[in-house]
Coordinates of C-alpha atoms and ligand atoms in Angstrom, one line a residue:
X1 CA 21.1 -17.6 -6.8
X2 CA 21.6 -21.3 -7.2
X3 CA 20.6 -24.3 -5.2
X4 CA 23.3 -26.8 -4.4
X5 CA 23.5 -30.1 -2.6
X6 CA 26.8 -29.3 -0.8
X7 CA 27.9 -25.7 -0.2
X8 CA 31.5 -24.6 -0.5
X9 CA 32.6 -21.8 1.8
X10 CA 35.6 -20.1 3.4
X11 CA 34.2 -19.2 6.8
X12 CA 30.9 -19.3 8.8
X13 CA 28.8 -16.5 10.3
X14 CA 26.3 -17.3 13.1
X15 CA 22.9 -15.8 13.2
X16 CA 19.3 -16.7 14.0
X17 CA 17.7 -14.8 11.2
X18 CA 19.1 -13.9 7.8
X19 CA 17.4 -11.0 6.0
X20 CA 18.3 -10.8 2.3
X21 CA 17.8 -7.3 0.8
X22 CA 18.1 -4.0 2.6
X23 CA 15.4 -2.0 0.8
X24 CA 12.6 -0.6 2.9
X25 CA 11.1 -4.0 3.5
X26 CA 14.4 -5.5 4.5
X27 CA 15.3 -2.8 7.0
X28 CA 11.9 -3.1 8.6
X29 CA 12.1 -6.9 8.8
X30 CA 15.6 -6.9 10.2
X31 CA 14.8 -4.2 12.8
X32 CA 11.7 -6.0 13.9
X33 CA 13.5 -9.4 14.2
X34 CA 16.4 -7.8 16.2
X35 CA 14.1 -5.8 18.4
X36 CA 12.3 -9.1 19.2
X37 CA 15.6 -10.5 20.5
X38 CA 16.9 -12.6 17.5
X39 CA 20.5 -12.4 16.3
X40 CA 19.8 -10.8 12.9
X41 CA 22.0 -10.4 9.9
X42 CA 20.9 -8.1 7.1
X43 CA 22.8 -8.4 3.8
X44 CA 22.5 -6.3 0.6
X45 CA 24.3 -6.6 -2.7
X46 CA 24.6 -2.8 -3.0
X47 CA 26.5 -0.1 -1.2
X48 CA 23.6 1.6 0.7
X49 CA 20.6 0.5 2.8
X50 CA 17.1 1.9 2.6
X51 CA 16.3 1.2 -1.1
X52 CA 13.9 3.7 -2.5
X53 CA 13.6 5.5 0.8
X54 CA 16.8 7.2 -0.1
X55 CA 15.9 7.9 -3.8
X56 CA 13.9 11.1 -3.2
X57 CA 10.4 9.7 -3.6
X58 CA 7.9 10.2 -0.8
X59 CA 6.4 7.4 1.0
X60 CA 3.0 6.1 -0.1
X61 CA 0.6 3.7 1.6
X62 CA 1.2 4.9 5.2
X63 CA -1.5 7.6 5.4
X64 CA -4.9 7.4 3.7
X65 CA -6.5 10.2 1.7
X66 CA -8.5 11.0 4.8
X67 CA -5.4 11.4 6.8
X68 CA -5.4 8.2 8.8
X69 CA -2.1 6.5 9.5
X70 CA -2.4 2.8 8.5
X71 CA 1.2 1.8 9.0
X72 CA 3.1 2.3 12.3
X73 CA 5.7 0.3 14.2
X74 CA 9.0 0.2 12.4
X75 CA 8.1 2.8 10.0
X76 CA 7.1 5.3 12.7
X77 CA 10.4 4.5 14.6
X78 CA 12.4 5.3 11.4
X79 CA 10.4 8.5 10.7
X80 CA 11.0 9.6 14.3
X81 CA 14.7 9.3 13.9
X82 CA 14.5 11.2 10.6
X83 CA 12.6 13.9 12.5
X84 CA 15.2 13.9 15.3
X85 CA 17.9 14.6 12.6
X86 CA 15.8 17.4 11.0
X87 CA 14.7 15.6 7.9
X88 CA 11.0 15.0 8.4
X89 CA 8.4 17.0 6.5
X90 CA 5.3 14.8 7.2
X91 CA 2.0 13.9 5.4
X92 CA 1.4 16.0 2.3
X93 CA -1.8 15.6 0.2
X94 CA -2.0 16.0 -3.5
X95 CA -5.8 16.4 -3.1
X96 CA -6.5 13.8 -5.8
X97 CA -5.8 10.3 -4.5
X98 CA -2.6 10.4 -2.5
X99 CA -1.5 11.4 0.9
X100 CA 2.3 10.9 0.9
X101 CA 4.8 11.2 3.7
X102 CA 7.6 13.5 2.6
X103 CA 11.1 13.6 4.1
X104 CA 14.7 14.6 3.1
X105 CA 16.2 11.6 1.3
X106 CA 19.7 12.6 2.2
X107 CA 18.9 12.8 5.9
X108 CA 17.0 9.5 5.5
X109 CA 20.3 7.8 4.6
X110 CA 21.6 8.8 8.0
X111 CA 18.4 7.8 9.7
X112 CA 18.3 4.3 8.2
X113 CA 21.9 3.6 9.5
X114 CA 21.0 4.9 12.9
X115 CA 17.7 2.9 13.0
X116 CA 19.4 -0.4 12.2
X117 CA 22.2 0.4 14.8
X118 CA 19.7 1.2 17.5
X119 CA 17.7 -2.0 16.7
X120 CA 20.8 -4.1 17.1
X121 CA 21.0 -5.4 13.5
X122 CA 24.3 -6.7 12.1
X123 CA 24.8 -5.6 8.5
X124 CA 26.9 -6.7 5.5
X125 CA 27.0 -4.4 2.5
X126 CA 28.4 -5.4 -0.9
X127 CA 27.2 -8.9 -0.2
X128 CA 25.3 -11.2 -2.5
X129 CA 23.2 -14.1 -1.2
X130 CA 24.7 -16.4 -3.8
X131 CA 24.0 -20.1 -3.1
X132 CA 21.5 -22.0 -1.0
X133 CA 21.1 -25.5 0.3
X134 CA 17.6 -26.9 1.1
X135 CA 16.3 -30.1 2.6
X136 CA 12.7 -31.1 2.5
X137 CA 11.4 -27.6 1.9
X138 CA 13.7 -26.1 4.5
X139 CA 16.6 -23.7 3.8
X140 CA 19.5 -25.2 5.7
X141 CA 22.3 -23.0 4.5
X142 CA 23.0 -19.8 2.5
X143 CA 26.4 -18.8 1.1
X144 CA 27.0 -15.1 1.0
X145 CA 29.6 -13.8 -1.4
X146 CA 31.7 -10.6 -1.1
X147 CA 35.3 -9.4 -1.3
X148 CA 36.1 -11.3 1.9
X149 CA 35.2 -14.6 0.3
X150 CA 32.3 -17.0 0.8
X151 CA 30.6 -17.1 4.2
X152 CA 28.1 -19.8 5.2
X153 CA 25.1 -18.9 7.4
X154 CA 22.8 -21.5 8.8
X155 CA 19.9 -19.4 10.1
X156 CA 16.7 -20.7 11.8
X157 CA 14.7 -18.6 9.3
X158 CA 15.4 -16.5 6.2
X159 CA 13.4 -13.5 5.2
X160 CA 13.5 -12.8 1.5
X161 CA 13.3 -9.0 0.9
X162 CA 15.3 -9.2 -2.3
X163 CA 12.5 -7.7 -4.3
X164 CA 13.0 -10.5 -6.9
X165 CA 12.3 -13.4 -4.6
X166 CA 15.9 -14.7 -5.0
X167 CA 15.9 -17.0 -2.0
X168 CA 12.4 -18.3 -2.1
X169 CA 12.6 -19.0 -5.8
X170 CA 16.0 -20.7 -5.6
X171 CA 14.6 -22.8 -2.8
X172 CA 11.9 -24.1 -5.1
X173 CA 8.9 -21.8 -4.5
X174 CA 6.8 -21.1 -7.6
X175 CA 6.6 -17.6 -9.0
X176 CA 5.3 -15.3 -11.7
X177 CA 7.1 -12.6 -13.6
X178 CA 5.6 -9.3 -14.7
X179 CA 2.5 -9.8 -16.9
X180 CA 2.7 -13.5 -17.8
X181 CA 0.3 -13.1 -20.7
X182 CA 2.2 -10.3 -22.6
X183 CA 5.7 -10.3 -21.1
X184 CA 5.2 -6.7 -20.0
X185 CA 7.0 -5.2 -17.0
X186 CA 6.2 -1.9 -15.2
X187 CA 8.4 0.9 -16.2
X188 CA 11.9 1.5 -14.8
X189 CA 12.4 5.0 -13.5
X190 CA 15.5 7.0 -12.4
X191 CA 14.4 9.5 -9.8
X192 CA 16.1 12.9 -9.8
X193 CA 15.9 16.1 -7.8
X194 CA 16.0 19.9 -8.4
X195 CA 16.9 22.7 -5.9
X196 CA 15.8 26.3 -5.6
X197 CA 12.2 25.7 -6.7
X198 CA 9.8 28.5 -6.0
X199 CA 6.9 26.6 -4.5
X200 CA 4.6 29.6 -4.3
X201 CA 5.1 30.4 -8.0
X202 CA 4.6 26.7 -8.9
X203 CA 1.4 26.6 -6.8
X204 CA 0.1 29.8 -8.4
X205 CA 0.7 28.2 -11.8
X206 CA -1.3 25.1 -10.8
X207 CA -4.2 27.3 -9.7
X208 CA -4.1 29.2 -12.9
X209 CA -3.8 26.2 -15.2
X210 CA -5.4 23.3 -13.2
X211 CA -6.1 21.3 -16.4
X212 CA -2.3 20.7 -16.7
X213 CA -2.5 18.8 -13.4
X214 CA -4.3 15.8 -12.0
X215 CA -6.8 17.6 -9.8
X216 CA -10.3 16.5 -9.5
X217 CA -13.5 16.3 -7.4
X218 CA -12.5 14.2 -4.3
X219 CA -15.6 12.3 -3.0
X220 CA -13.7 10.7 -0.1
X221 CA -12.9 14.2 1.2
X222 CA -16.3 15.7 0.2
X223 CA -14.4 18.4 -1.7
X224 CA -15.2 19.9 -5.1
X225 CA -12.4 20.3 -7.6
X226 CA -12.1 24.0 -6.8
X227 CA -11.9 23.3 -3.1
X228 CA -9.1 20.7 -3.8
X229 CA -7.1 23.3 -5.8
X230 CA -7.5 25.9 -3.1
X231 CA -6.5 23.4 -0.4
X232 CA -3.4 22.4 -2.4
X233 CA -2.3 26.1 -2.7
X234 CA -3.0 26.6 1.1
X235 CA -0.8 23.6 2.0
X236 CA 2.1 25.5 0.5
X237 CA 4.2 22.5 -0.6
X238 CA 5.1 21.6 -4.2
X239 CA 3.2 18.3 -4.4
X240 CA 1.4 17.7 -7.8
X241 CA 1.3 15.5 -10.8
X242 CA 1.6 17.3 -14.2
X243 CA -0.4 15.2 -16.7
X244 CA 0.3 14.2 -20.3
X245 CA -3.4 15.0 -20.9
X246 CA -2.7 18.7 -20.0
X247 CA -1.7 21.2 -22.7
X248 CA 1.8 22.0 -21.4
X249 CA 3.2 18.5 -21.2
X250 CA 1.1 17.2 -24.2
X251 CA 2.7 19.9 -26.4
X252 CA 6.2 19.1 -25.1
X253 CA 5.8 15.4 -25.9
X254 CA 4.4 16.2 -29.3
X255 CA 7.3 18.4 -30.2
X256 CA 9.9 15.9 -28.9
X257 CA 11.1 18.2 -26.2
X258 CA 9.8 15.6 -23.7
X259 CA 9.8 11.8 -23.9
X260 CA 6.3 10.2 -23.7
X261 CA 5.3 9.9 -20.1
X262 CA 1.9 9.7 -18.3
X263 CA 2.8 12.3 -15.6
X264 CA 5.6 14.2 -13.9
X265 CA 5.1 13.5 -10.2
X266 CA 6.7 16.3 -8.2
X267 CA 7.2 16.0 -4.4
X268 CA 9.0 18.1 -1.7
X269 CA 12.3 16.8 -0.4
X270 CA 13.7 19.7 1.6
X271 CA 12.2 23.0 2.6
X272 CA 15.6 24.4 3.4
X273 CA 17.1 23.6 0.0
X274 CA 13.8 24.3 -1.7
X275 CA 14.3 20.9 -3.2
X276 CA 11.8 18.6 -5.0
X277 CA 12.0 15.1 -6.4
X278 CA 10.8 14.3 -9.9
X279 CA 9.4 10.9 -10.8
X280 CA 9.2 11.0 -14.6
X281 CA 11.8 9.1 -16.5
X282 CA 10.6 5.7 -17.8
X283 CA 11.6 2.7 -19.9
X284 CA 9.0 -0.1 -19.8
X285 CA 9.0 -3.8 -20.5
X286 CA 12.6 -4.5 -19.3
X287 CA 13.1 -7.6 -17.2
X288 CA 15.2 -6.0 -14.5
X289 CA 16.6 -9.4 -13.4
X290 CA 18.4 -9.5 -16.8
X291 CA 21.4 -7.5 -15.6
X292 CA 22.7 -6.8 -19.1
X293 CA 19.3 -5.3 -20.2
X294 CA 19.0 -3.3 -16.9
X295 CA 22.5 -1.9 -17.3
X296 CA 21.6 -1.0 -20.9
X297 CA 18.9 1.5 -19.8
X298 CA 21.3 3.7 -17.8
X299 CA 22.3 6.2 -20.6
X300 CA 18.8 6.6 -21.9
X301 CA 17.4 7.3 -18.5
X302 CA 20.1 9.9 -17.9
X303 CA 19.2 11.6 -21.2
X304 CA 15.6 11.6 -20.0
X305 CA 16.7 13.3 -16.8
X306 CA 18.4 16.0 -18.8
X307 CA 15.4 16.6 -21.1
X308 CA 13.0 16.7 -18.2
X309 CA 14.9 19.1 -16.0
X310 CA 15.4 21.4 -19.1
X311 CA 11.6 21.2 -19.8
X312 CA 10.8 22.1 -16.2
X313 CA 13.1 25.1 -16.3
X314 CA 11.9 26.3 -19.6
X315 CA 8.1 25.7 -19.4
X316 CA 7.0 25.5 -15.7
X317 CA 6.7 28.6 -13.5
X318 CA 8.5 28.1 -10.2
X319 CA 11.3 26.2 -11.9
X320 CA 13.0 29.1 -13.9
X321 CA 15.8 29.4 -11.3
X322 CA 15.9 25.8 -10.2
X323 CA 18.9 23.5 -10.8
X324 CA 19.4 19.8 -11.1
X325 CA 20.7 18.6 -7.8
X326 CA 21.0 14.9 -7.8
X327 CA 20.1 11.4 -8.9
X328 CA 18.7 8.4 -7.0
X329 CA 21.6 6.0 -6.1
X330 CA 20.2 3.4 -8.5
X331 CA 17.6 2.8 -11.2
X332 CA 14.2 2.2 -9.6
X333 CA 12.6 -1.1 -10.3
X334 CA 8.8 -1.4 -9.9
X335 CA 8.2 -5.0 -10.9
X336 CA 10.1 -8.3 -11.5
X337 CA 9.1 -11.6 -9.9
X338 CA 6.3 -12.3 -7.5
X339 CA 6.7 -15.4 -5.3
X340 CA 3.5 -17.5 -5.1
X341 CA 2.5 -18.2 -1.5
X342 CA -0.4 -19.5 0.4
X343 CA -2.6 -16.7 -0.8
X344 CA -2.2 -14.3 -3.7
X345 CA -3.3 -10.8 -2.9
X346 CA -5.7 -9.9 -5.7
X347 CA -7.4 -7.0 -7.5
X348 CA -10.6 -7.9 -5.7
X349 CA -8.9 -8.0 -2.3
X350 CA -7.6 -4.5 -2.8
X351 CA -10.6 -2.8 -4.4
X352 CA -13.1 -4.7 -2.2
X353 CA -11.3 -3.7 1.0
X354 CA -11.1 -7.4 1.9
X355 CA -10.6 -8.4 5.5
X356 CA -8.7 -11.5 6.6
X357 CA -8.5 -13.3 9.9
X358 CA -4.7 -13.6 9.6
X359 CA -4.2 -9.8 8.9
X360 CA -0.6 -8.6 9.6
X361 CA -0.8 -5.1 8.0
X362 CA -3.0 -2.8 6.0
X363 CA -2.7 -1.6 2.4
X364 CA -4.3 1.5 1.1
X365 CA -2.7 2.4 -2.2
X366 CA -4.7 2.3 -5.5
X367 CA -4.0 -0.2 -8.3
X368 CA -1.1 1.5 -10.0
X369 CA 0.5 -0.1 -13.1
X370 CA 3.0 2.1 -15.0
X371 CA 3.1 1.0 -18.6
X372 CA 5.1 2.2 -21.6
X373 CA 5.0 5.9 -22.6
X374 CA 1.7 7.5 -21.5
X375 CA 0.1 4.2 -20.6
X376 CA -0.8 4.1 -16.9
X377 CA -3.5 2.1 -15.1
X378 CA -4.8 3.7 -11.9
X379 CA -7.9 2.6 -9.9
X380 CA -8.5 3.9 -6.4
X381 CA -10.0 2.0 -3.5
X382 CA -13.5 3.3 -3.1
X383 CA -14.1 5.6 -0.1
X384 CA -10.3 5.9 0.6
X385 CA -10.6 2.4 2.1
X386 CA -7.9 0.0 3.2
X387 CA -7.5 -3.8 2.8
X388 CA -5.9 -6.4 5.0
X389 CA -2.7 -8.1 3.9
X390 CA -2.9 -11.7 5.2
X391 CA 0.1 -13.5 6.8
X392 CA -0.4 -16.2 4.1
X393 CA 0.9 -13.8 1.4
X394 CA 4.3 -13.9 3.2
X395 CA 4.6 -17.7 3.2
X396 CA 6.0 -19.1 0.0
X397 CA 4.4 -22.4 -1.1
X398 CA 6.4 -25.5 -0.2
X399 CA 8.9 -23.8 2.2
X400 CA 8.8 -24.0 6.0
X401 CA 11.4 -21.5 7.2
X402 CA 11.3 -18.8 4.6
X403 CA 9.2 -15.6 4.6
X404 CA 8.8 -13.0 1.9
X405 CA 8.3 -9.3 2.4
X406 CA 8.2 -6.2 0.3
X407 CA 7.5 -6.1 -3.4
X408 CA 7.9 -9.8 -4.0
X409 CA 5.1 -10.9 -1.7
X410 CA 2.5 -13.3 -3.1
X411 CA 0.1 -11.4 -5.3
X412 CA -1.4 -11.1 -8.7
X413 CA 0.0 -8.5 -10.9
X414 CA -2.8 -6.0 -10.0
X415 CA -2.6 -6.8 -6.3
X416 CA 1.2 -6.2 -6.5
X417 CA 0.7 -2.8 -8.1
X418 CA -1.0 -1.6 -4.9
X419 CA 1.1 -3.5 -2.2
X420 CA 4.4 -2.6 -3.8
X421 CA 4.5 0.9 -2.2
X422 CA 6.9 1.6 0.7
X423 CA 4.3 1.9 3.5
X424 CA 2.9 -1.6 2.8
X425 CA 6.4 -3.0 2.1
X426 CA 7.5 -1.9 5.6
X427 CA 4.4 -3.4 7.2
X428 CA 5.0 -6.8 5.6
X429 CA 8.7 -6.5 6.6
X430 CA 7.8 -5.9 10.2
X431 CA 5.4 -8.9 10.2
X432 CA 8.0 -11.2 8.6
X433 CA 10.7 -10.1 11.1
X434 CA 8.4 -10.6 14.1
X435 CA 7.2 -14.0 12.8
X436 CA 10.8 -15.1 12.0
X437 CA 11.9 -14.1 15.5
X438 CA 9.0 -16.1 17.0
X439 CA 10.1 -19.2 15.0
X440 CA 13.8 -18.7 16.1
X441 CA 12.7 -18.6 19.7
X442 CA 10.5 -21.7 19.8
X443 CA 12.6 -24.9 19.5
X444 CA 9.5 -27.0 19.0
X445 CA 8.2 -25.1 15.9
X446 CA 9.9 -25.6 12.6
X447 CA 7.3 -24.3 10.1
X448 CA 6.1 -20.7 9.9
X449 CA 2.6 -22.0 9.3
X450 CA 2.5 -23.2 12.9
X451 CA 3.1 -19.8 14.4
X452 CA -0.1 -18.9 16.4
X453 CA -1.6 -16.0 14.4
X454 CA -3.2 -14.4 17.5
X455 CA 0.2 -14.3 19.2
X456 CA 1.8 -12.8 16.1
X457 CA -0.9 -10.2 15.9
X458 CA -0.5 -9.4 19.6
X459 CA 3.2 -8.9 19.2
X460 CA 2.8 -6.7 16.1
X461 CA 0.2 -4.5 17.8
X462 CA 2.4 -4.2 20.9
X463 CA 5.2 -2.9 18.6
X464 CA 2.9 -0.3 17.1
X465 CA 1.8 -2.1 13.9
X466 CA -1.7 -1.1 12.6
X467 CA -4.0 -4.1 12.1
X468 CA -7.4 -2.6 11.9
Ligands
LIG501 C1 10.6 4.8 -9.7 C2 9.7 4.3 -8.6 C3 8.8 5.2 -8.1 C4 8.0 4.7 -7.0 N1 7.2 5.6 -6.3 C5 6.9 5.3 -5.1 C6 6.4 6.3 -4.2 O1 6.3 7.5 -4.6 N2 6.1 6.0 -3.0 C7 6.2 4.7 -2.5 O2 5.9 4.4 -1.4 N3 6.6 3.7 -3.3 C8 6.9 4.0 -4.6 N4 7.5 3.0 -5.4 C9 7.4 1.6 -5.0 C10 8.5 1.3 -3.9 O3 9.5 2.2 -3.9 C11 9.1 -0.1 -4.1 O4 8.2 -1.1 -4.5 C12 9.7 -0.6 -2.7 O5 10.7 0.4 -2.3 C13 10.3 -2.0 -2.8 O6 11.0 -2.2 -1.6 P1 11.6 -3.7 -1.3 O7 12.4 -3.5 -0.1 O8 10.6 -4.7 -1.4 O9 12.6 -3.9 -2.6 P2 13.9 -3.2 -3.1 O10 13.9 -1.7 -2.7 O11 14.0 -3.5 -4.5 O12 15.1 -3.8 -2.3 C14 15.6 -5.1 -2.6 C15 17.1 -5.1 -2.1 O13 17.6 -6.4 -2.2 C16 18.9 -6.4 -2.6 N5 19.1 -7.7 -3.2 C17 18.5 -8.3 -4.3 N6 18.9 -9.5 -4.5 C18 19.9 -9.7 -3.6 C19 20.7 -10.9 -3.3 N7 20.6 -12.0 -4.0 N8 21.6 -10.8 -2.3 C20 21.7 -9.6 -1.6 N9 20.9 -8.5 -1.8 C21 20.0 -8.6 -2.8 C22 18.9 -5.2 -3.6 O14 20.3 -4.7 -3.7 C23 18.0 -4.2 -3.0 O15 18.6 -3.3 -2.2 C24 8.2 3.4 -6.5 C25 9.0 2.5 -7.1 C26 9.8 2.9 -8.2 C27 10.8 2.0 -8.8

């Protein structure tokens, strides 16, 4: 995006709130804003809405290891629609550190469209937020570009859910990229799926060779390693992480059958199709805002998909009769730019379960930095705790009518590695949408910093958000 003094455009579109980016954060922000009564336009550069919700991965950060829901509101509404359409599986534990929420990613595509429709959000697909105009720290206009030409919007507030902080950074907010010291970026991953997986045979294999998997004593649940393994088998769903430290994967990597990877994360997608998703492929240290470099990863990631599905069929019981069934709609991007706001969520905030007076949502995921090859930093929050995400992390420095939500919120690299998961992204999205709608409805307030925090928290709680 570029900042320009005078914007050129072909036509105008009226809206109170513009949400840029229709990933999980953007759909939550747009729905919250529209449900609060604001005329809301959601734009995305791509062809589909929902982001990684429709890639096959399960949702993390919504339910703690001890089975407590810590994100509600917009997320719950969306999951209810997914259940109405027959695509909801629900919380599934891996009995190590994660309690994910599983659902059918194909049905989720339909649920996302319905959720936005019922919320009253106007949408524009294939549309890039391209140019902005600012005056004294205020975004006064955004030009959207698509096949119909250039459209000018002059919203009261903009919510940047672009993942890359496109709007906030173009408007002048400071930012950081990946690991500033080393130039590292978390790995890119192309998610894929396989059908006809025999979950019982797979679980029996896990029980017979637990050292191949990440299974351990779980103090937060008061369970020994053996009890965790038994509980995983009883649960009956194929949710496990096969580790590079285990014999089966280690051998495959050593022989070149598999590419170097820390773990193969397997999760259920559909009971009916006996389908799982596999989070395994990886290419690290690519700046995904460099479109040429991002595009250059596609073939190698596809080759990794082929090697990994062949490895599973050949070497992992339960997968002998499974078949490759699909790819995520796009390459998954874990990390690009983080906008610097009024507070940067830090490692200590996460691991210390820090509480803030201006809490707008809870985070619960571990520190989780995917490096190159088998390199992977993971550090869990002691006692399956949660931390507060303060409203200040959503306010870019120097801007009065822009909010950020999702994976570009203000955080250090380690803070980001926890808050980037979809549960937390949807919580920050809901908070940004609710705050922007407040701003749009109050003629005498022109800076998001002046929104009374108790009133914002009251509105969030009334809409089902979890704040404590
Ligand atoms: C491979 C992988 C595995 C993961 N595993 C899990 C997991 O198991 N569970 C979990 O909960 N989380 C997981 N995560 C993290 C999580 O999925 C993401 O961090 C989260 O989905 C980010 O959501 P977002 O809405 O902030 O951004 P994004 O999903 O990146 O959405 C940003 C959207 O903005 C659009 N956009 C960007 N710029 C513009 C512009 N200028 N104009 C218009 N549109 C624009 C893009 O097209 C995109 O759709 C994983 C991430 C990856 C990549």
